[in-house]
């Protein structure tokens, strides 16, 4: 159920610089010394919290008995990682293929898991069909049909949907330029998508989802102001999704600052795609620090995220989802992803044993 739209008087707060007390900074760093929980005796992830713990999955993993056992043990919510994206469902001529998504959703329910839908509209997908050359009236009609058909197919079976994904510009300077914004309006396409999704699946919680909200304070503030404007326009936004692909070099306290501001909107918050790579992306100087130093910083940031999530009122803790369950499941290690076979960016290692960040999360969750 969506919260009532909040007042619009927080824009000045969101635009203002945030100051963190030295004592708070020190508290953020205490996770850096967290130790690894005993591997064989580590409790299931889902036992750590009284809110859902989720992970992603794909059809290729459903026939892997080790992965299936790990999912049954550790999580109570699943997000199809690829099968519900437009690039999988939308076919030439605006035809649809639900074979993969049906399999994922059916499997999740067979396992007794909550199923979360990702994603209905994404600026980077559907571009072979949704083009600038398509007449606007046809574009709008097909847009409405896609959102309503996909959401309606799983009516009553999804706990929530990422309705629009990554609407804010990369640097946080306004909204992203994309074909949906150009054809339907920069905010109008978002409102339209939420309205179609609400009509098609009225009981699902509808999310606006984005990334780098903790990493980039400017983008985080732009995102929250966008949510306020959309709510004022009547968009049935029911929750905020923060992907939380954490840069372990985020300054201490910055994650908590974002969650503090996000919480004031009163909406449920979903940590929707958590991972925390140890390797830097391109464009930055090589990281010559020791693995131990990078692990310590990684643990500190993940611990801060878990604490910030726990500081939310209970009704705002929608779910805590990792993008992959074990290190070996991560998109970061796959060739079509970042192709980093030695990356370790999740709570469990390739054997399902706890990584160092596991204990920080367990400690923050009070288990």
Short mmCIF file of C-alpha atoms in Angstrom, two decimals:
data_model
loop_
_atom_site.label_atom_id
_atom_site.label_comp_id
_atom_site.label_asym_id
_atom_site.label_seq_id
_atom_site.Cartn_x
_atom_site.Cartn_y
_atom_site.Cartn_z
CA UNK A 1 0.00 0.00 0.00
CA UNK A 2 1.40 3.39 -0.97
CA UNK A 3 1.96 6.12 1.55
CA UNK A 4 0.17 9.44 1.24
CA UNK A 5 2.11 11.93 -0.91
CA UNK A 6 4.47 13.93 1.32
CA UNK A 7 4.68 17.70 1.42
CA UNK A 8 6.99 19.42 -1.03
CA UNK A 9 8.87 21.53 1.47
CA UNK A 10 12.05 19.45 1.58
CA UNK A 11 13.69 20.71 -1.60
CA UNK A 12 15.79 23.24 0.21
CA UNK A 13 16.96 20.53 2.61
CA UNK A 14 17.88 18.18 -0.22
CA UNK A 15 19.82 20.89 -2.01
CA UNK A 16 21.76 21.89 1.09
CA UNK A 17 25.16 20.40 1.99
CA UNK A 18 25.03 17.66 4.61
CA UNK A 19 27.30 17.79 7.64
CA UNK A 20 28.13 14.67 9.60
CA UNK A 21 29.33 14.81 13.16
CA UNK A 22 32.79 13.32 13.84
CA UNK A 23 31.26 10.86 16.29
CA UNK A 24 28.95 9.58 13.55
CA UNK A 25 31.87 9.15 11.19
CA UNK A 26 33.65 7.06 13.77
CA UNK A 27 30.57 4.90 14.23
CA UNK A 28 30.42 4.23 10.50
CA UNK A 29 33.92 2.79 10.52
CA UNK A 30 33.43 0.25 13.28
CA UNK A 31 32.40 -2.42 10.79
CA UNK A 32 35.85 -2.34 9.24
CA UNK A 33 37.06 -4.74 11.94
CA UNK A 34 34.19 -7.19 11.49
CA UNK A 35 35.27 -10.81 11.35
CA UNK A 36 33.97 -13.54 9.11
CA UNK A 37 31.26 -15.74 10.59
CA UNK A 38 32.07 -19.45 10.76
CA UNK A 39 31.40 -20.86 7.29
CA UNK A 40 29.59 -24.15 7.94
CA UNK A 41 27.56 -22.71 10.82
CA UNK A 42 26.58 -19.38 9.28
CA UNK A 43 22.83 -18.85 9.62
CA UNK A 44 20.67 -18.49 6.50
CA UNK A 45 20.59 -14.93 5.24
CA UNK A 46 16.82 -14.80 5.63
CA UNK A 47 17.13 -15.61 9.34
CA UNK A 48 19.01 -12.36 9.92
CA UNK A 49 16.00 -10.09 9.60
CA UNK A 50 12.26 -9.73 10.08
CA UNK A 51 11.91 -8.23 6.60
CA UNK A 52 12.42 -10.08 3.29
CA UNK A 53 15.93 -10.90 2.13
CA UNK A 54 16.10 -11.27 -1.63
CA UNK A 55 18.43 -12.28 -4.44
CA UNK A 56 18.27 -12.44 -8.21
CA UNK A 57 18.03 -15.52 -10.34
CA UNK A 58 17.91 -16.57 -14.00
CA UNK A 59 16.42 -19.52 -15.83
CA UNK A 60 19.86 -21.01 -16.47
CA UNK A 61 20.27 -21.48 -12.73
CA UNK A 62 16.99 -23.28 -12.14
CA UNK A 63 18.52 -26.61 -13.21
CA UNK A 64 21.51 -26.23 -10.87
CA UNK A 65 20.63 -28.16 -7.69
CA UNK A 66 23.35 -26.40 -5.68
CA UNK A 67 22.00 -22.96 -6.59
CA UNK A 68 18.42 -24.09 -5.94
CA UNK A 69 19.38 -25.38 -2.49
CA UNK A 70 21.18 -22.13 -1.69
CA UNK A 71 18.17 -20.04 -2.72
CA UNK A 72 15.80 -22.19 -0.66
CA UNK A 73 18.06 -21.85 2.34
CA UNK A 74 18.98 -18.19 2.23
CA UNK A 75 16.26 -16.00 0.75
CA UNK A 76 12.51 -15.43 0.80
CA UNK A 77 12.25 -13.15 -2.24
CA UNK A 78 13.49 -13.49 -5.81
CA UNK A 79 13.96 -10.91 -8.56
CA UNK A 80 14.27 -12.33 -12.09
CA UNK A 81 17.57 -10.82 -13.19
CA UNK A 82 16.90 -10.66 -16.93
CA UNK A 83 13.74 -12.51 -17.86
CA UNK A 84 11.33 -9.63 -17.13
CA UNK A 85 13.38 -6.94 -18.87
CA UNK A 86 12.05 -5.44 -22.12
CA UNK A 87 14.99 -6.77 -24.13
CA UNK A 88 13.83 -10.32 -23.30
CA UNK A 89 10.07 -9.91 -23.54
CA UNK A 90 9.63 -7.39 -26.36
CA UNK A 91 9.99 -8.96 -29.81
CA UNK A 92 9.99 -7.54 -33.36
CA UNK A 93 6.71 -5.98 -34.41
CA UNK A 94 5.72 -5.39 -30.77
CA UNK A 95 5.14 -9.10 -30.16
CA UNK A 96 5.84 -10.51 -26.69
CA UNK A 97 7.63 -13.63 -25.47
CA UNK A 98 6.83 -14.60 -21.89
CA UNK A 99 8.36 -18.08 -21.93
CA UNK A 100 11.35 -17.20 -19.75
CA UNK A 101 9.53 -14.84 -17.40
CA UNK A 102 6.70 -17.33 -16.87
CA UNK A 103 9.22 -19.97 -15.88
CA UNK A 104 10.92 -17.69 -13.37
CA UNK A 105 7.71 -16.46 -11.79
CA UNK A 106 6.25 -19.96 -11.60
CA UNK A 107 9.44 -21.31 -10.03
CA UNK A 108 9.51 -18.56 -7.43
CA UNK A 109 5.97 -19.27 -6.34
CA UNK A 110 6.59 -23.01 -6.31
CA UNK A 111 9.40 -22.37 -3.82
CA UNK A 112 7.17 -20.21 -1.63
CA UNK A 113 9.14 -17.05 -2.44
CA UNK A 114 7.89 -13.54 -2.94
CA UNK A 115 8.53 -12.51 -6.55
CA UNK A 116 9.58 -8.97 -7.45
CA UNK A 117 9.30 -7.66 -11.01
CA UNK A 118 12.24 -5.90 -12.68
CA UNK A 119 11.66 -3.85 -14.85
CA UNK A 120 8.81 -2.44 -16.96
CA UNK A 121 10.43 0.66 -18.48
CA UNK A 122 14.17 1.19 -18.84
CA UNK A 123 15.72 3.91 -20.96
CA UNK A 124 18.28 1.51 -22.49
CA UNK A 125 15.90 -1.24 -23.65
CA UNK A 126 13.08 -1.69 -26.13
CA UNK A 127 14.86 0.64 -28.52
CA UNK A 128 14.49 -1.57 -31.60
CA UNK A 129 10.73 -1.09 -31.39
CA UNK A 130 10.32 2.19 -29.49
CA UNK A 131 12.11 4.60 -31.83
CA UNK A 132 12.04 8.34 -32.47
CA UNK A 133 10.69 7.59 -35.96
CA UNK A 134 7.58 5.84 -34.60
CA UNK A 135 4.54 8.18 -34.82
CA UNK A 136 3.77 9.59 -31.39
CA UNK A 137 0.24 8.21 -31.23
CA UNK A 138 1.47 4.68 -32.04
CA UNK A 139 4.38 5.11 -29.62
CA UNK A 140 2.04 6.06 -26.78
CA UNK A 141 -0.39 3.24 -27.54
CA UNK A 142 2.35 0.60 -27.66
CA UNK A 143 3.94 2.00 -24.50
CA UNK A 144 0.65 1.71 -22.64
CA UNK A 145 0.04 -1.76 -24.05
CA UNK A 146 3.47 -3.02 -23.05
CA UNK A 147 3.28 -1.85 -19.44
CA UNK A 148 -0.30 -2.97 -18.94
CA UNK A 149 0.21 -6.35 -20.65
CA UNK A 150 3.36 -7.30 -18.75
CA UNK A 151 2.13 -6.10 -15.36
CA UNK A 152 -1.33 -7.53 -16.02
CA UNK A 153 0.00 -10.96 -16.95
CA UNK A 154 1.32 -11.34 -13.39
CA UNK A 155 -1.50 -9.51 -11.65
CA UNK A 156 -1.64 -10.57 -8.01
CA UNK A 157 1.57 -12.63 -8.28
CA UNK A 158 4.15 -9.87 -7.83
CA UNK A 159 4.86 -8.25 -4.51
CA UNK A 160 6.16 -5.21 -6.37
CA UNK A 161 7.51 -3.80 -9.65
CA UNK A 162 10.36 -1.58 -10.69
CA UNK A 163 8.08 0.42 -12.95
CA UNK A 164 10.69 2.86 -14.27
CA UNK A 165 14.40 2.18 -13.96
CA UNK A 166 17.20 4.80 -13.98
CA UNK A 167 15.29 7.93 -14.97
CA UNK A 168 17.85 10.37 -13.51
CA UNK A 169 20.83 11.57 -15.55
CA UNK A 170 24.15 9.84 -14.92
CA UNK A 171 25.70 12.86 -13.17
CA UNK A 172 22.51 13.82 -11.34
CA UNK A 173 21.99 16.93 -13.45
CA UNK A 174 18.29 16.57 -14.18
CA UNK A 175 16.62 13.67 -15.93
CA UNK A 176 18.05 11.27 -18.46
CA UNK A 177 17.51 11.97 -22.14
CA UNK A 178 15.90 8.92 -23.72
CA UNK A 179 13.40 8.07 -26.43
CA UNK A 180 10.57 7.68 -23.89
CA UNK A 181 11.21 11.17 -22.53
CA UNK A 182 11.49 12.69 -26.01
CA UNK A 183 8.27 11.13 -27.30
CA UNK A 184 6.06 11.34 -24.20
CA UNK A 185 7.66 14.00 -22.00
CA UNK A 186 10.51 13.78 -19.46
CA UNK A 187 8.21 13.23 -16.47
CA UNK A 188 5.00 12.40 -18.31
CA UNK A 189 6.31 9.01 -19.47
CA UNK A 190 7.07 8.09 -15.88
CA UNK A 191 3.63 9.12 -14.63
CA UNK A 192 2.05 7.25 -17.54
CA UNK A 193 3.96 4.06 -16.77
CA UNK A 194 2.93 4.14 -13.11
CA UNK A 195 -0.71 4.73 -14.00
CA UNK A 196 -0.73 1.81 -16.42
CA UNK A 197 1.00 -0.46 -13.91
CA UNK A 198 -1.40 0.48 -11.13
CA UNK A 199 -4.43 -0.30 -13.30
CA UNK A 200 -2.93 -3.62 -14.41
CA UNK A 201 -1.65 -4.88 -11.04
CA UNK A 202 -3.38 -2.86 -8.31
CA UNK A 203 -2.04 -4.75 -5.30
CA UNK A 204 1.67 -4.61 -6.22
CA UNK A 205 3.91 -1.95 -4.67
CA UNK A 206 5.20 0.24 -7.50
CA UNK A 207 8.80 1.48 -7.34
CA UNK A 208 10.93 4.12 -8.99
CA UNK A 209 14.39 2.54 -9.08
CA UNK A 210 17.84 4.06 -9.70
CA UNK A 211 21.54 3.65 -8.97
CA UNK A 212 24.42 5.69 -7.58
CA UNK A 213 22.01 7.36 -5.18
CA UNK A 214 24.35 6.73 -2.27
CA UNK A 215 27.51 7.14 -4.35
CA UNK A 216 26.58 10.55 -5.77
CA UNK A 217 24.78 12.95 -3.38
CA UNK A 218 23.75 15.19 -6.27
CA UNK A 219 22.05 12.31 -8.03
CA UNK A 220 20.42 11.15 -4.80
CA UNK A 221 18.96 14.60 -4.20
CA UNK A 222 17.74 14.89 -7.80
CA UNK A 223 16.08 11.48 -7.51
CA UNK A 224 14.23 12.38 -4.32
CA UNK A 225 13.04 15.69 -5.73
CA UNK A 226 11.78 13.79 -8.77
CA UNK A 227 9.79 11.46 -6.53
CA UNK A 228 8.22 14.47 -4.83
CA UNK A 229 7.21 16.04 -8.13
CA UNK A 230 5.78 12.78 -9.47
CA UNK A 231 3.72 12.24 -6.34
CA UNK A 232 2.41 15.79 -6.63
CA UNK A 233 1.29 14.94 -10.18
CA UNK A 234 -0.64 11.97 -8.87
CA UNK A 235 1.74 9.18 -9.92
CA UNK A 236 0.94 6.10 -7.79
CA UNK A 237 4.51 5.61 -6.61
CA UNK A 238 4.49 3.18 -3.73
CA UNK A 239 8.20 2.86 -2.97
CA UNK A 240 11.77 3.93 -3.61
CA UNK A 241 14.29 1.48 -5.06
CA UNK A 242 17.97 2.16 -4.48
CA UNK A 243 20.12 -0.30 -6.38
CA UNK A 244 23.07 0.08 -3.98
CA UNK A 245 25.83 -1.01 -6.33
CA UNK A 246 28.19 0.41 -3.74
CA UNK A 247 31.52 1.99 -4.49
CA UNK A 248 33.51 0.94 -1.44
CA UNK A 249 35.24 4.34 -1.54
CA UNK A 250 32.07 6.26 -0.70
CA UNK A 251 32.95 8.69 2.12
CA UNK A 252 31.85 7.47 5.52
CA UNK A 253 28.40 8.74 6.44
CA UNK A 254 27.24 9.42 2.89
CA UNK A 255 25.10 6.29 2.68
CA UNK A 256 23.31 7.12 5.90
CA UNK A 257 22.72 10.68 4.73
CA UNK A 258 20.87 9.45 1.65
CA UNK A 259 18.72 7.02 3.63
CA UNK A 260 17.88 9.74 6.14
CA UNK A 261 16.57 11.98 3.37
CA UNK A 262 14.83 9.15 1.53
CA UNK A 263 13.07 8.05 4.73
CA UNK A 264 11.46 11.47 5.14
CA UNK A 265 9.31 10.81 2.06
CA UNK A 266 7.49 8.14 4.05
CA UNK A 267 7.64 5.49 1.33
CA UNK A 268 8.88 1.89 1.61
CA UNK A 269 12.51 1.56 0.55
CA UNK A 270 13.95 -1.41 -1.33
CA UNK A 271 17.68 -2.07 -1.38
CA UNK A 272 17.13 -3.60 -4.76
CA UNK A 273 20.46 -4.67 -6.36
CA UNK A 274 23.13 -4.70 -3.68
CA UNK A 275 26.70 -5.56 -4.53
CA UNK A 276 29.99 -3.98 -3.50
CA UNK A 277 32.86 -4.68 -5.92
CA UNK A 278 36.40 -4.53 -4.64
CA UNK A 279 37.84 -3.49 -8.01
CA UNK A 280 37.61 0.00 -9.42
CA UNK A 281 35.85 0.63 -12.69
CA UNK A 282 37.82 2.06 -15.60
CA UNK A 283 38.86 5.69 -15.67
CA UNK A 284 40.43 5.70 -12.23
CA UNK A 285 43.97 5.01 -11.12
CA UNK A 286 44.75 1.37 -10.31
CA UNK A 287 44.06 0.44 -6.71
CA UNK A 288 47.38 -0.63 -5.22
CA UNK A 289 46.09 -1.21 -1.71
CA UNK A 290 46.22 -4.65 -0.17
CA UNK A 291 43.24 -6.97 -0.35
CA UNK A 292 42.89 -6.64 3.42
CA UNK A 293 42.65 -2.86 3.20
CA UNK A 294 40.04 -3.01 0.46
CA UNK A 295 38.10 -5.66 2.37
CA UNK A 296 38.07 -3.44 5.45
CA UNK A 297 36.66 -0.53 3.48
CA UNK A 298 34.14 -2.80 1.78
CA UNK A 299 32.91 -4.15 5.11
CA UNK A 300 32.62 -0.63 6.53
CA UNK A 301 30.42 0.57 3.66
CA UNK A 302 28.17 -2.48 3.63
CA UNK A 303 27.80 -2.26 7.39
CA UNK A 304 26.81 1.38 7.09
CA UNK A 305 24.21 0.50 4.46
CA UNK A 306 22.72 -2.22 6.66
CA UNK A 307 22.60 0.13 9.65
CA UNK A 308 20.99 2.87 7.58
CA UNK A 309 18.35 0.39 6.41
CA UNK A 310 17.70 -0.73 9.98
CA UNK A 311 17.29 2.90 11.07
CA UNK A 312 14.21 3.14 8.85
CA UNK A 313 10.81 2.71 10.47
CA UNK A 314 9.81 -0.95 10.17
CA UNK A 315 7.02 -0.16 7.69
CA UNK A 316 9.58 1.38 5.31
CA UNK A 317 11.84 -1.69 5.14
CA UNK A 318 10.42 -3.31 2.03
CA UNK A 319 13.25 -5.78 1.31
CA UNK A 320 17.04 -6.12 1.20
CA UNK A 321 18.06 -7.71 -2.11
CA UNK A 322 21.51 -8.67 -3.41
CA UNK A 323 22.23 -8.81 -7.16
CA UNK A 324 23.13 -12.47 -7.17
CA UNK A 325 23.29 -14.77 -4.18
CA UNK A 326 26.93 -15.93 -4.15
CA UNK A 327 30.07 -14.39 -5.63
CA UNK A 328 29.95 -16.93 -8.44
CA UNK A 329 26.42 -15.81 -9.36
CA UNK A 330 27.34 -12.14 -9.75
CA UNK A 331 27.09 -10.32 -13.09
CA UNK A 332 30.52 -8.88 -12.24
CA UNK A 333 32.26 -12.24 -12.77
CA UNK A 334 30.48 -13.20 -16.01
CA UNK A 335 32.07 -12.56 -19.39
CA UNK A 336 29.05 -10.59 -20.55
CA UNK A 337 29.20 -8.53 -17.35
CA UNK A 338 32.46 -7.10 -16.01
CA UNK A 339 34.42 -10.34 -16.61
CA UNK A 340 36.16 -10.24 -13.23
CA UNK A 341 36.49 -13.89 -12.21
CA UNK A 342 38.15 -13.03 -8.89
CA UNK A 343 35.62 -10.38 -7.87
CA UNK A 344 34.01 -10.83 -4.45
CA UNK A 345 31.06 -8.46 -4.13
CA UNK A 346 28.30 -10.36 -2.35
CA UNK A 347 27.54 -11.61 1.15
CA UNK A 348 28.34 -15.24 0.31
CA UNK A 349 31.37 -16.66 -1.49
CA UNK A 350 31.15 -19.12 -4.37
CA UNK A 351 30.64 -22.00 -1.95
CA UNK A 352 27.83 -20.24 -0.10
CA UNK A 353 30.03 -19.37 2.89
CA UNK A 354 29.95 -15.89 4.45
CA UNK A 355 32.20 -13.20 3.07
CA UNK A 356 33.59 -10.61 5.50
CA UNK A 357 30.65 -8.26 4.90
CA UNK A 358 28.23 -10.95 6.10
CA UNK A 359 28.99 -10.38 9.76
CA UNK A 360 28.63 -6.62 9.37
CA UNK A 361 25.14 -7.11 7.99
CA UNK A 362 24.25 -9.66 10.64
CA UNK A 363 25.48 -7.29 13.35
CA UNK A 364 23.53 -4.35 11.97
CA UNK A 365 20.39 -6.46 11.73
CA UNK A 366 20.85 -7.46 15.36
CA UNK A 367 21.13 -11.21 14.70
#
